[in-house]
Amino acid sequence: MPKVTIDGISIEVPDGTTILQAARMIGERDKADRHVVPPAMCYYTSLKTSGGYCRTCIVKVTKGSDKDPRPMPKPVASCRTAVMDGMEVANTTDPTLIDARNGVVEMLLINHPLDCPICDQAGECHLQDLSYENGKAASRYEFERRTFDPIDIGDTIKLHMTRCILCYRCVKVAEQLTDGRVHGVINRGDVAEISTYISQAIENDFSGNMIDVCPVGALTDKTFRFASRVWFTKPVDAHRNCENPKCSGNVVLWLKGNEVLRVTGRKDQWGEVESFICNTCRFDKKDVHAWTVEGPRKIDRHSVISQGHYQLKREQPLLASPAPNVPELAKRKELKDR
Amino acid sequence: MARKLLFEHIDKPGIRGLEGYRANGGYRSVEKALRTMSPDAVLEEVKKSGLRGRGGAGFPTGMKWSFLAKPEGVPRYLVVNADESEPGTFKDRYLMERIPHILVEGMITSSFALGAKTSYVYVRGEYFYVARILEQAIAEARAAGWLGKNILGSGFDHDIHVQVGAGAYICGEETALLESLEGKRGNPRIKPPFPAVKGLYDCPTVVNNVETIAAVVPIVNDGGEEYAKIGIGKSTGTKLISAGGNIKRPGVYEIDLGITCDEFINSDEYCGGVDGRAFKAVVPGGSSVPIVPYELFLKTPTGENRLMTYESLSEGGFAQGTMMGSGGFYAYNDAQCIVRSTWNHARFYHHESCGQCSPCREGTGWLDKVLERLEHGEGRMEDIDLLWDIQRKIEGNTICPLGDAAAWPVASAIRHFRDEFEYHVTHREKVKDPKHFAREPFRKSAKFATA
Amino acid sequence: MSARTRPITTTEGTKPFAFSETALAECRELIARYPEGRSKSALIPILHIAQAENDGWLSVNAMDAVAHLMGLRHIEVYEVASFYSMFNLHPVGTYVLDVCRTTPCMLRGSDELIHHLEKKLGIHAGETTKDGMFTLKAVECLGSCGSGPMLQCGAGYHEDLTIEKVDALIEELRARNQRTNYTDR
Ligand SMILES: Cc1cc2nc3c(=O)[nH]c(=O)nc-3n(C[C@H](O)[C@H](O)[C@H](O)COP(=O)(O)O)c2cc1C
Ligand code: SF4
Ligand code: SF4
Ligand code: FES
Ligand code: FES
């Protein structure tokens, strides 16, 4: 069993464990050590080939292994890098790494709308947590942000592409959980988008899980009864004997009084659902009597939702002089590039 | 004049066809390898030659080949990278168009060494007509028995397929190329695993540049040691340089590695000197390598003559050196504006980012926009530091080297030509004229002239 | 959108698509070229053929026909088609002029060439002339940097262009009035 040391804390892990998984094991062993766990916006344990895209989980490998102690020249994605015996990793202990990660977070935010106060995901958004913990919100970006119109993909799911961070999780859900992927990533570069291309519904027994895996408010539940802030609802664990053999029937009901506002999968302390649920459980069972309620859900995550603040921490712009005159640029932009 | 290895016969009549090529000694390396050598012996010659990848990274080819995994019962592939999209680079097109059989020959000989029964050449979509030329050459070779079953009675079977792309610079990156060859979007793969273990169709694969594979022909014909006699140190053999920009004689030149940069840019055998008033800057290896002022191209920081070798071009590190890259050489005269050129570079990377990872997807666009406003006289002094900071946050933090390639031209331009960036803020009205330096060249401020 | 205009994502108002017999034979040959189970490799070459058979662009109908022929999900085809810059996702003119705008060509005058073409044709880069004859595209390096400024039209490269040369080219193309494709032989 290789031994890896992250921010000075060691653990022995099975062969093939990634740095991120090892860090989570340390965090599970002792909550006080949770700071060694890098943030992960695209990796999802139960989705094969996920991870590697967002780059928020980068860490510095200061010692490659006992066999080859050379440090790795660049930060590596901890979610896609396997540990080696004797490896030493810096997550919060290296200022250059923290700087690099803040840079990644800034990049993720430059085109992200600053509409948290009206976003349905506010309070349970991983990007909101991330920006709260890692840096300054997109204060230096003065150009027009990329926008898309929200679209309905079927009766149950809404896509706000403007908020998407292209983590590819929903694509992997569609590929690995459903029997027919009809959406994907089209175009490339910074105009890449999640899309069905032609107007089309995503109809499938398990498509609702895309909502749960989406780290931001890009995919949301259209059946969520009221535009209610999540922190005004009461989450309870519940289950039912689901007819669908692939569905665990273990869910969280978000209640207001006795009314079921929405149904989701159960998320663990890393924000990942423990087991996927079918669309019948998620969208159709909105009567509390359809469920056996187990008791209140403990929100374990260190997150905005558990801390009760939901506004982005925003710093003053760093640039002093007035913004340039951009209409002229916009016009030029229109001329080229088509 | 130095001896040419790849272009020796390029002007001979009929060299594009099999007959003309054969009449000038073509396919000798296949005969020699298949009749008299073992695959490992071919690999040994390539190792001895010191050949380094000509696609950009300069990785030793013999070493790359020896990493190829050889599990029992699993096919192996050779994939030739003819995507050639690095701005400034047009050598592979020239070679494939003029003397296509040298690539076909190199692919057969190399595949024999690697034990690959099938090889692919991935040609960028814009080179459709070049793909047709290659297809024609392959058909000729097949008809003459150089391809197919039991070639020359050696028991070695081989066939080559041409694949076209459809317009995406990123498909030059080897794993994006493999994705594209599999009929997918050109998103680079996350490594490891490397192609040598899991490449095309999950099988062990070697990806090499067109020129690299063509160079295997003279290496096998004359022996690796003979090849290594040309050049200096770890830069052996000849290299194709495609030269453009403001020079008198643009074109593709086969140089002996080790000639001086001065000879290359100024002699009539090669670039023939400046087209215009005076040289200002040079990008010697394609748009991804650092731009350097003309003086720093000629001399290393220690004042020695700079040479056209991998080592000498990078002497001085990132701060004062540059790179051989793909050999896409272009020079600037003093009518050119570095800020405009940097914006043009940034726009290119913005356009070509695949969009998979956040620093490159978002950062390349940001660079483009800030540079655009600077170039158009609408920037601010702080923009220069902002650019520096953005490029720094892209570099090293991405999935593939395109992120670095987008960052370096910006970093090097600011490093060497910061005063020109400042001028764009202090002389906003002047730079609104798109030909601002064509009429009156930019003069270095005293601060920079001495620095 | 900075990189391209929005694709046409509906079949409404576009004509039906069917491969010609010769194209179909070529596609079948392409599909057979790859190892067992790897025929998706033929997707890009087949999209080129479909584009050439559909007046130079890939409509939803054309892409759906490709998906059907190859046994792929429609989204797999849309994803690939929208990634590559040579695939047009909206109608284009009889001639598509791909003018290189990248740095080495810029050093040799591509900005002026593009500007001249915009004025001459009365359109901006990215647009099509009213008579449907020309689509002007400013594209990235085409691997002809020593002979810039240059443009590609169909399979052919037109290099070392001057204002006079490009004017003559435009007249010649206009007189010929015959579609060119990248796949032309
Ligand atoms: C963004 C990017 C673009 C590249 N483009 C090319 C290319 O057009 N042609 C090429 O031969 N190599 C290109 N490369 C390098 C290839 O990834 C790979 O290293 C090369 O094909 C290996 O061949 P070699 O060892 O013979 O040089 C590119 C790399 C990157 C990161
Ligand atoms: S929609 Fe959500 S899950 Fe899908 S890629 Fe975007 S952010 Fe990720
Ligand atoms: S660095 Fe750029 S091109 Fe490379 S994988 Fe990331 S987004 Fe794609
Ligand atoms: S979580 Fe590792 S790169 Fe996104
Ligand atoms: S820059 Fe125009 S062809 Fe290369």
PDB file of N, CA and C in Angstrom, chain B residues 87-88 90 93 124-129 132 161-167 180-187 201 245-246 250 330 332 336 340 344-345 347-348 351-352 435, chain C residues 2 33-35 38 40-41 43-45 48 79-80 83-87 101-104 106-108 111-112 140-146 152 155 157 159 182-183 185:
ATOM      1  N   PRO B  87       1.124  28.289 -36.765  1.00  0.00           N
ATOM      2  CA  PRO B  87       1.382  29.417 -37.650  1.00  0.00           C
ATOM      3  C   PRO B  87       2.874  29.590 -37.933  1.00  0.00           C
ATOM      4  N   GLY B  88       3.183  29.752 -39.190  1.00  0.00           N
ATOM      5  CA  GLY B  88       4.565  29.897 -39.624  1.00  0.00           C
ATOM      6  C   GLY B  88       5.131  28.623 -40.212  1.00  0.00           C
ATOM      7  N   PHE B  90       5.094  25.476 -42.772  1.00  0.00           N
ATOM      8  CA  PHE B  90       4.518  24.927 -44.011  1.00  0.00           C
ATOM      9  C   PHE B  90       5.475  23.952 -44.678  1.00  0.00           C
ATOM     10  N   ARG B  93       3.813  20.352 -45.718  1.00  0.00           N
ATOM     11  CA  ARG B  93       3.036  20.462 -46.953  1.00  0.00           C
ATOM     12  C   ARG B  93       3.967  20.443 -48.161  1.00  0.00           C
ATOM     13  N   ARG B 124      -4.237  17.656 -42.205  1.00  0.00           N
ATOM     14  CA  ARG B 124      -5.238  18.676 -41.870  1.00  0.00           C
ATOM     15  C   ARG B 124      -6.224  18.842 -43.027  1.00  0.00           C
ATOM     16  N   GLY B 125      -7.464  19.116 -42.714  1.00  0.00           N
ATOM     17  CA  GLY B 125      -8.517  19.141 -43.721  1.00  0.00           C
ATOM     18  C   GLY B 125      -8.262  20.124 -44.850  1.00  0.00           C
ATOM     19  N   GLU B 126      -7.631  21.252 -44.517  1.00  0.00           N
ATOM     20  CA  GLU B 126      -7.380  22.257 -45.554  1.00  0.00           C
ATOM     21  C   GLU B 126      -6.427  21.717 -46.615  1.00  0.00           C
ATOM     22  N   TYR B 127      -5.625  20.741 -46.258  1.00  0.00           N
ATOM     23  CA  TYR B 127      -4.698  20.141 -47.223  1.00  0.00           C
ATOM     24  C   TYR B 127      -5.362  18.986 -47.975  1.00  0.00           C
ATOM     25  N   PHE B 128      -6.607  19.127 -48.316  1.00  0.00           N
ATOM     26  CA  PHE B 128      -7.294  18.032 -49.005  1.00  0.00           C
ATOM     27  C   PHE B 128      -6.540  17.614 -50.264  1.00  0.00           C
ATOM     28  N   TYR B 129      -6.068  18.616 -50.994  1.00  0.00           N
ATOM     29  CA  TYR B 129      -5.390  18.272 -52.256  1.00  0.00           C
ATOM     30  C   TYR B 129      -4.082  17.538 -51.982  1.00  0.00           C
ATOM     31  N   ARG B 132      -4.846  13.968 -51.446  1.00  0.00           N
ATOM     32  CA  ARG B 132      -5.030  13.270 -52.735  1.00  0.00           C
ATOM     33  C   ARG B 132      -3.676  12.855 -53.318  1.00  0.00           C
ATOM     34  N   HIS B 161      -3.176   4.315 -44.488  1.00  0.00           N
ATOM     35  CA  HIS B 161      -4.388   5.055 -44.811  1.00  0.00           C
ATOM     36  C   HIS B 161      -4.186   6.538 -44.571  1.00  0.00           C
ATOM     37  N   VAL B 162      -4.804   7.335 -45.423  1.00  0.00           N
ATOM     38  CA  VAL B 162      -4.764   8.784 -45.253  1.00  0.00           C
ATOM     39  C   VAL B 162      -6.071   9.205 -44.599  1.00  0.00           C
ATOM     40  N   GLN B 163      -5.966  10.050 -43.593  1.00  0.00           N
ATOM     41  CA  GLN B 163      -7.166  10.559 -42.928  1.00  0.00           C
ATOM     42  C   GLN B 163      -7.132  12.070 -42.972  1.00  0.00           C
ATOM     43  N   VAL B 164      -8.258  12.707 -43.269  1.00  0.00           N
ATOM     44  CA  VAL B 164      -8.273  14.166 -43.271  1.00  0.00           C
ATOM     45  C   VAL B 164      -8.966  14.707 -42.029  1.00  0.00           C
ATOM     46  N   GLY B 165      -8.507  15.859 -41.580  1.00  0.00           N
ATOM     47  CA  GLY B 165      -9.157  16.582 -40.493  1.00  0.00           C
ATOM     48  C   GLY B 165     -10.166  17.557 -41.086  1.00  0.00           C
ATOM     49  N   ALA B 166     -10.540  18.563 -40.270  1.00  0.00           N
ATOM     50  CA  ALA B 166     -11.548  19.482 -40.790  1.00  0.00           C
ATOM     51  C   ALA B 166     -11.412  20.883 -40.206  1.00  0.00           C
ATOM     52  N   GLY B 167     -10.170  21.260 -39.893  1.00  0.00           N
ATOM     53  CA  GLY B 167      -9.985  22.622 -39.418  1.00  0.00           C
ATOM     54  C   GLY B 167      -9.983  22.710 -37.914  1.00  0.00           C
ATOM     55  N   SER B 180      -9.508  12.707 -32.923  1.00  0.00           N
ATOM     56  CA  SER B 180     -10.067  13.107 -34.206  1.00  0.00           C
ATOM     57  C   SER B 180     -10.029  11.948 -35.201  1.00  0.00           C
ATOM     58  N   LEU B 181      -8.933  11.203 -35.152  1.00  0.00           N
ATOM     59  CA  LEU B 181      -8.799  10.039 -36.023  1.00  0.00           C
ATOM     60  C   LEU B 181      -9.847   8.980 -35.678  1.00  0.00           C
ATOM     61  N   GLU B 182     -10.300   8.975 -34.442  1.00  0.00           N
ATOM     62  CA  GLU B 182     -11.361   8.059 -34.040  1.00  0.00           C
ATOM     63  C   GLU B 182     -12.744   8.630 -34.348  1.00  0.00           C
ATOM     64  N   GLY B 183     -12.778   9.781 -34.991  1.00  0.00           N
ATOM     65  CA  GLY B 183     -14.049  10.357 -35.410  1.00  0.00           C
ATOM     66  C   GLY B 183     -14.726  11.192 -34.338  1.00  0.00           C
ATOM     67  N   LYS B 184     -13.926  11.732 -33.412  1.00  0.00           N
ATOM     68  CA  LYS B 184     -14.521  12.505 -32.323  1.00  0.00           C
ATOM     69  C   LYS B 184     -14.079  13.957 -32.386  1.00  0.00           C
ATOM     70  N   ARG B 185     -14.554  14.731 -31.410  1.00  0.00           N
ATOM     71  CA  ARG B 185     -14.083  16.098 -31.264  1.00  0.00           C
ATOM     72  C   ARG B 185     -12.605  16.056 -30.910  1.00  0.00           C
ATOM     73  N   GLY B 186     -11.874  17.070 -31.330  1.00  0.00           N
ATOM     74  CA  GLY B 186     -10.436  17.068 -31.073  1.00  0.00           C
ATOM     75  C   GLY B 186     -10.084  17.556 -29.685  1.00  0.00           C
ATOM     76  N   ASN B 187     -10.605  16.876 -28.673  1.00  0.00           N
ATOM     77  CA  ASN B 187     -10.259  17.219 -27.302  1.00  0.00           C
ATOM     78  C   ASN B 187      -9.048  16.414 -26.860  1.00  0.00           C
ATOM     79  N   TYR B 201      -7.364   3.637 -30.861  1.00  0.00           N
ATOM     80  CA  TYR B 201      -8.219   2.482 -30.542  1.00  0.00           C
ATOM     81  C   TYR B 201      -7.720   1.748 -29.286  1.00  0.00           C
ATOM     82  N   GLY B 245       7.441  35.860 -43.369  1.00  0.00           N
ATOM     83  CA  GLY B 245       7.512  37.188 -42.764  1.00  0.00           C
ATOM     84  C   GLY B 245       8.237  38.143 -43.686  1.00  0.00           C
ATOM     85  N   ASN B 246       8.899  39.158 -43.084  1.00  0.00           N
ATOM     86  CA  ASN B 246       9.492  40.218 -43.902  1.00  0.00           C
ATOM     87  C   ASN B 246      10.923  39.894 -44.294  1.00  0.00           C
ATOM     88  N   PRO B 250      11.298  34.062 -48.971  1.00  0.00           N
ATOM     89  CA  PRO B 250      10.538  33.084 -48.182  1.00  0.00           C
ATOM     90  C   PRO B 250      10.571  31.714 -48.859  1.00  0.00           C
ATOM     91  N   TYR B 330       9.503  33.139 -38.731  1.00  0.00           N
ATOM     92  CA  TYR B 330       9.099  34.386 -39.398  1.00  0.00           C
ATOM     93  C   TYR B 330       9.721  35.592 -38.715  1.00  0.00           C
ATOM     94  N   TYR B 332      10.180  39.946 -38.445  1.00  0.00           N
ATOM     95  CA  TYR B 332       9.429  41.201 -38.504  1.00  0.00           C
ATOM     96  C   TYR B 332      10.362  42.329 -38.915  1.00  0.00           C
ATOM     97  N   GLN B 336       6.401  46.791 -38.509  1.00  0.00           N
ATOM     98  CA  GLN B 336       5.414  45.965 -37.819  1.00  0.00           C
ATOM     99  C   GLN B 336       5.223  46.415 -36.366  1.00  0.00           C
ATOM    100  N   ARG B 340       0.162  44.615 -32.133  1.00  0.00           N
ATOM    101  CA  ARG B 340      -0.780  44.056 -33.107  1.00  0.00           C
ATOM    102  C   ARG B 340      -0.497  42.568 -33.325  1.00  0.00           C
ATOM    103  N   ASN B 344      -2.798  39.410 -32.558  1.00  0.00           N
ATOM    104  CA  ASN B 344      -3.096  38.438 -33.603  1.00  0.00           C
ATOM    105  C   ASN B 344      -2.815  37.011 -33.105  1.00  0.00           C
ATOM    106  N   HIS B 345      -1.682  36.844 -32.425  1.00  0.00           N
ATOM    107  CA  HIS B 345      -1.365  35.536 -31.838  1.00  0.00           C
ATOM    108  C   HIS B 345      -2.457  35.121 -30.853  1.00  0.00           C
ATOM    109  N   ARG B 347      -5.499  36.061 -30.591  1.00  0.00           N
ATOM    110  CA  ARG B 347      -6.767  35.766 -31.252  1.00  0.00           C
ATOM    111  C   ARG B 347      -6.735  34.356 -31.825  1.00  0.00           C
ATOM    112  N   PHE B 348      -5.573  33.980 -32.354  1.00  0.00           N
ATOM    113  CA  PHE B 348      -5.417  32.628 -32.893  1.00  0.00           C
ATOM    114  C   PHE B 348      -5.681  31.585 -31.802  1.00  0.00           C
ATOM    115  N   HIS B 351      -9.231  31.373 -30.752  1.00  0.00           N
ATOM    116  CA  HIS B 351     -10.037  30.683 -31.754  1.00  0.00           C
ATOM    117  C   HIS B 351      -9.816  29.182 -31.713  1.00  0.00           C
ATOM    118  N   GLU B 352      -8.620  28.755 -31.340  1.00  0.00           N
ATOM    119  CA  GLU B 352      -8.258  27.340 -31.459  1.00  0.00           C
ATOM    120  C   GLU B 352      -8.355  26.544 -30.164  1.00  0.00           C
ATOM    121  N   LYS B 435      -1.839  51.410 -39.483  1.00  0.00           N
ATOM    122  CA  LYS B 435      -0.463  51.250 -39.968  1.00  0.00           C
ATOM    123  C   LYS B 435       0.493  52.126 -39.166  1.00  0.00           C
TER     124      LYS B 435
ATOM    125  N   SER C   2     -18.193  34.396 -30.776  1.00  0.00           N
ATOM    126  CA  SER C   2     -17.027  35.005 -31.390  1.00  0.00           C
ATOM    127  C   SER C   2     -16.500  34.151 -32.530  1.00  0.00           C
ATOM    128  N   ARG C  33     -12.902   0.875 -44.180  1.00  0.00           N
ATOM    129  CA  ARG C  33     -11.457   1.026 -44.093  1.00  0.00           C
ATOM    130  C   ARG C  33     -10.912   0.773 -42.684  1.00  0.00           C
ATOM    131  N   TYR C  34     -11.749   0.946 -41.683  1.00  0.00           N
ATOM    132  CA  TYR C  34     -11.249   0.937 -40.309  1.00  0.00           C
ATOM    133  C   TYR C  34     -11.486  -0.411 -39.654  1.00  0.00           C
ATOM    134  N   PRO C  35     -10.748  -0.684 -38.588  1.00  0.00           N
ATOM    135  CA  PRO C  35     -10.918  -1.974 -37.915  1.00  0.00           C
ATOM    136  C   PRO C  35     -12.353  -2.169 -37.424  1.00  0.00           C
ATOM    137  N   ARG C  38     -14.739   0.202 -35.315  1.00  0.00           N
ATOM    138  CA  ARG C  38     -14.119   1.525 -35.250  1.00  0.00           C
ATOM    139  C   ARG C  38     -14.541   2.417 -36.413  1.00  0.00           C
ATOM    140  N   LYS C  40     -16.560   4.649 -36.675  1.00  0.00           N
ATOM    141  CA  LYS C  40     -16.806   6.067 -36.398  1.00  0.00           C
ATOM    142  C   LYS C  40     -15.655   6.924 -36.922  1.00  0.00           C
ATOM    143  N   SER C  41     -14.501   6.306 -37.086  1.00  0.00           N
ATOM    144  CA  SER C  41     -13.346   7.024 -37.646  1.00  0.00           C
ATOM    145  C   SER C  41     -13.661   7.683 -38.973  1.00  0.00           C
ATOM    146  N   LEU C  43     -16.205   9.343 -39.711  1.00  0.00           N
ATOM    147  CA  LEU C  43     -17.182  10.429 -39.581  1.00  0.00           C
ATOM    148  C   LEU C  43     -16.732  11.730 -40.249  1.00  0.00           C
ATOM    149  N   ILE C  44     -15.507  12.151 -39.972  1.00  0.00           N
ATOM    150  CA  ILE C  44     -15.080  13.442 -40.516  1.00  0.00           C
ATOM    151  C   ILE C  44     -14.999  13.410 -42.046  1.00  0.00           C
ATOM    152  N   PRO C  45     -14.350  12.392 -42.627  1.00  0.00           N
ATOM    153  CA  PRO C  45     -14.368  12.332 -44.096  1.00  0.00           C
ATOM    154  C   PRO C  45     -15.788  12.297 -44.673  1.00  0.00           C
ATOM    155  N   HIS C  48     -17.372  15.685 -44.680  1.00  0.00           N
ATOM    156  CA  HIS C  48     -16.878  16.474 -45.819  1.00  0.00           C
ATOM    157  C   HIS C  48     -17.690  16.162 -47.074  1.00  0.00           C
ATOM    158  N   GLU C  79     -21.990  17.175 -32.388  1.00  0.00           N
ATOM    159  CA  GLU C  79     -20.831  17.547 -31.568  1.00  0.00           C
ATOM    160  C   GLU C  79     -19.577  17.689 -32.420  1.00  0.00           C
ATOM    161  N   VAL C  80     -19.387  16.730 -33.310  1.00  0.00           N
ATOM    162  CA  VAL C  80     -18.178  16.734 -34.130  1.00  0.00           C
ATOM    163  C   VAL C  80     -18.253  17.839 -35.185  1.00  0.00           C
ATOM    164  N   PHE C  83     -17.414  21.244 -33.974  1.00  0.00           N
ATOM    165  CA  PHE C  83     -16.079  21.462 -33.420  1.00  0.00           C
ATOM    166  C   PHE C  83     -15.117  22.008 -34.469  1.00  0.00           C
ATOM    167  N   TYR C  84     -15.286  21.572 -35.700  1.00  0.00           N
ATOM    168  CA  TYR C  84     -14.282  21.839 -36.727  1.00  0.00           C
ATOM    169  C   TYR C  84     -14.673  23.025 -37.593  1.00  0.00           C
ATOM    170  N   SER C  85     -13.697  23.886 -37.843  1.00  0.00           N
ATOM    171  CA  SER C  85     -14.034  25.159 -38.489  1.00  0.00           C
ATOM    172  C   SER C  85     -14.326  25.029 -39.980  1.00  0.00           C
ATOM    173  N   MET C  86     -13.965  23.910 -40.615  1.00  0.00           N
ATOM    174  CA  MET C  86     -14.262  23.794 -42.046  1.00  0.00           C
ATOM    175  C   MET C  86     -15.711  23.402 -42.313  1.00  0.00           C
ATOM    176  N   PHE C  87     -16.409  22.958 -41.282  1.00  0.00           N
ATOM    177  CA  PHE C  87     -17.810  22.602 -41.480  1.00  0.00           C
ATOM    178  C   PHE C  87     -18.681  23.832 -41.273  1.00  0.00           C
ATOM    179  N   ARG C 101      -5.761  34.988 -41.831  1.00  0.00           N
ATOM    180  CA  ARG C 101      -5.567  36.249 -41.118  1.00  0.00           C
ATOM    181  C   ARG C 101      -4.475  36.152 -40.057  1.00  0.00           C
ATOM    182  N   THR C 102      -3.795  35.014 -39.987  1.00  0.00           N
ATOM    183  CA  THR C 102      -2.869  34.775 -38.872  1.00  0.00           C
ATOM    184  C   THR C 102      -1.542  35.525 -39.056  1.00  0.00           C
ATOM    185  N   THR C 103      -0.799  35.637 -37.960  1.00  0.00           N
ATOM    186  CA  THR C 103       0.358  36.531 -37.875  1.00  0.00           C
ATOM    187  C   THR C 103       1.300  36.526 -39.090  1.00  0.00           C
ATOM    188  N   PRO C 104       1.851  35.369 -39.499  1.00  0.00           N
ATOM    189  CA  PRO C 104       2.774  35.445 -40.628  1.00  0.00           C
ATOM    190  C   PRO C 104       2.124  36.048 -41.882  1.00  0.00           C
ATOM    191  N   MET C 106      -0.346  38.195 -41.715  1.00  0.00           N
ATOM    192  CA  MET C 106      -0.543  39.598 -41.361  1.00  0.00           C
ATOM    193  C   MET C 106       0.715  40.401 -41.675  1.00  0.00           C
ATOM    194  N   LEU C 107       1.885  39.805 -41.384  1.00  0.00           N
ATOM    195  CA  LEU C 107       3.142  40.502 -41.672  1.00  0.00           C
ATOM    196  C   LEU C 107       3.274  40.789 -43.156  1.00  0.00           C
ATOM    197  N   ARG C 108       2.604  40.002 -43.962  1.00  0.00           N
ATOM    198  CA  ARG C 108       2.703  40.157 -45.407  1.00  0.00           C
ATOM    199  C   ARG C 108       1.440  40.787 -46.008  1.00  0.00           C
ATOM    200  N   ASP C 111      -4.276  41.766 -43.497  1.00  0.00           N
ATOM    201  CA  ASP C 111      -5.300  42.708 -43.016  1.00  0.00           C
ATOM    202  C   ASP C 111      -5.835  43.531 -44.183  1.00  0.00           C
ATOM    203  N   GLU C 112      -4.905  44.002 -45.002  1.00  0.00           N
ATOM    204  CA  GLU C 112      -5.294  44.831 -46.143  1.00  0.00           C
ATOM    205  C   GLU C 112      -6.104  44.015 -47.143  1.00  0.00           C
ATOM    206  N   GLU C 140      -7.820  30.933 -39.756  1.00  0.00           N
ATOM    207  CA  GLU C 140      -6.475  30.885 -39.173  1.00  0.00           C
ATOM    208  C   GLU C 140      -5.530  30.138 -40.112  1.00  0.00           C
ATOM    209  N   CYS C 141      -4.252  30.265 -39.810  1.00  0.00           N
ATOM    210  CA  CYS C 141      -3.138  29.802 -40.662  1.00  0.00           C
ATOM    211  C   CYS C 141      -3.456  28.553 -41.478  1.00  0.00           C
ATOM    212  N   LEU C 142      -3.223  28.659 -42.785  1.00  0.00           N
ATOM    213  CA  LEU C 142      -3.513  27.551 -43.692  1.00  0.00           C
ATOM    214  C   LEU C 142      -2.239  26.832 -44.140  1.00  0.00           C
ATOM    215  N   GLY C 143      -1.127  27.116 -43.498  1.00  0.00           N
ATOM    216  CA  GLY C 143       0.108  26.421 -43.845  1.00  0.00           C
ATOM    217  C   GLY C 143       0.680  26.892 -45.168  1.00  0.00           C
ATOM    218  N   SER C 144       0.568  28.179 -45.400  1.00  0.00           N
ATOM    219  CA  SER C 144       1.101  28.730 -46.640  1.00  0.00           C
ATOM    220  C   SER C 144       1.742  30.074 -46.325  1.00  0.00           C
ATOM    221  N   CYS C 145       2.370  30.131 -45.157  1.00  0.00           N
ATOM    222  CA  CYS C 145       2.760  31.410 -44.567  1.00  0.00           C
ATOM    223  C   CYS C 145       3.829  32.135 -45.366  1.00  0.00           C
ATOM    224  N   GLY C 146       4.656  31.384 -46.110  1.00  0.00           N
ATOM    225  CA  GLY C 146       5.709  32.032 -46.887  1.00  0.00           C
ATOM    226  C   GLY C 146       5.160  32.660 -48.148  1.00  0.00           C
ATOM    227  N   GLN C 152      -7.899  30.338 -49.551  1.00  0.00           N
ATOM    228  CA  GLN C 152      -8.286  29.033 -50.071  1.00  0.00           C
ATOM    229  C   GLN C 152      -9.693  29.144 -50.608  1.00  0.00           C
ATOM    230  N   ALA C 155     -10.683  23.340 -53.058  1.00  0.00           N
ATOM    231  CA  ALA C 155      -9.454  22.627 -52.745  1.00  0.00           C
ATOM    232  C   ALA C 155      -8.221  23.468 -53.032  1.00  0.00           C
ATOM    233  N   TYR C 157      -5.389  26.519 -53.319  1.00  0.00           N
ATOM    234  CA  TYR C 157      -4.743  27.634 -52.620  1.00  0.00           C
ATOM    235  C   TYR C 157      -4.396  28.716 -53.633  1.00  0.00           C
ATOM    236  N   GLU C 159      -2.052  31.932 -53.755  1.00  0.00           N
ATOM    237  CA  GLU C 159      -0.985  32.451 -52.909  1.00  0.00           C
ATOM    238  C   GLU C 159      -0.362  33.716 -53.461  1.00  0.00           C
ATOM    239  N   TYR C 182     -14.060  21.620 -50.812  1.00  0.00           N
ATOM    240  CA  TYR C 182     -12.737  21.177 -50.351  1.00  0.00           C
ATOM    241  C   TYR C 182     -12.385  19.817 -50.954  1.00  0.00           C
ATOM    242  N   THR C 183     -13.428  19.045 -51.240  1.00  0.00           N
ATOM    243  CA  THR C 183     -13.197  17.674 -51.697  1.00  0.00           C
ATOM    244  C   THR C 183     -12.945  17.581 -53.201  1.00  0.00           C
ATOM    245  N   ARG C 185     -11.540  17.263 -56.813  1.00  0.00           N
ATOM    246  CA  ARG C 185     -10.315  16.624 -57.285  1.00  0.00           C
ATOM    247  C   ARG C 185      -9.637  17.485 -58.333  1.00  0.00           C
TER     248      ARG C 185
END
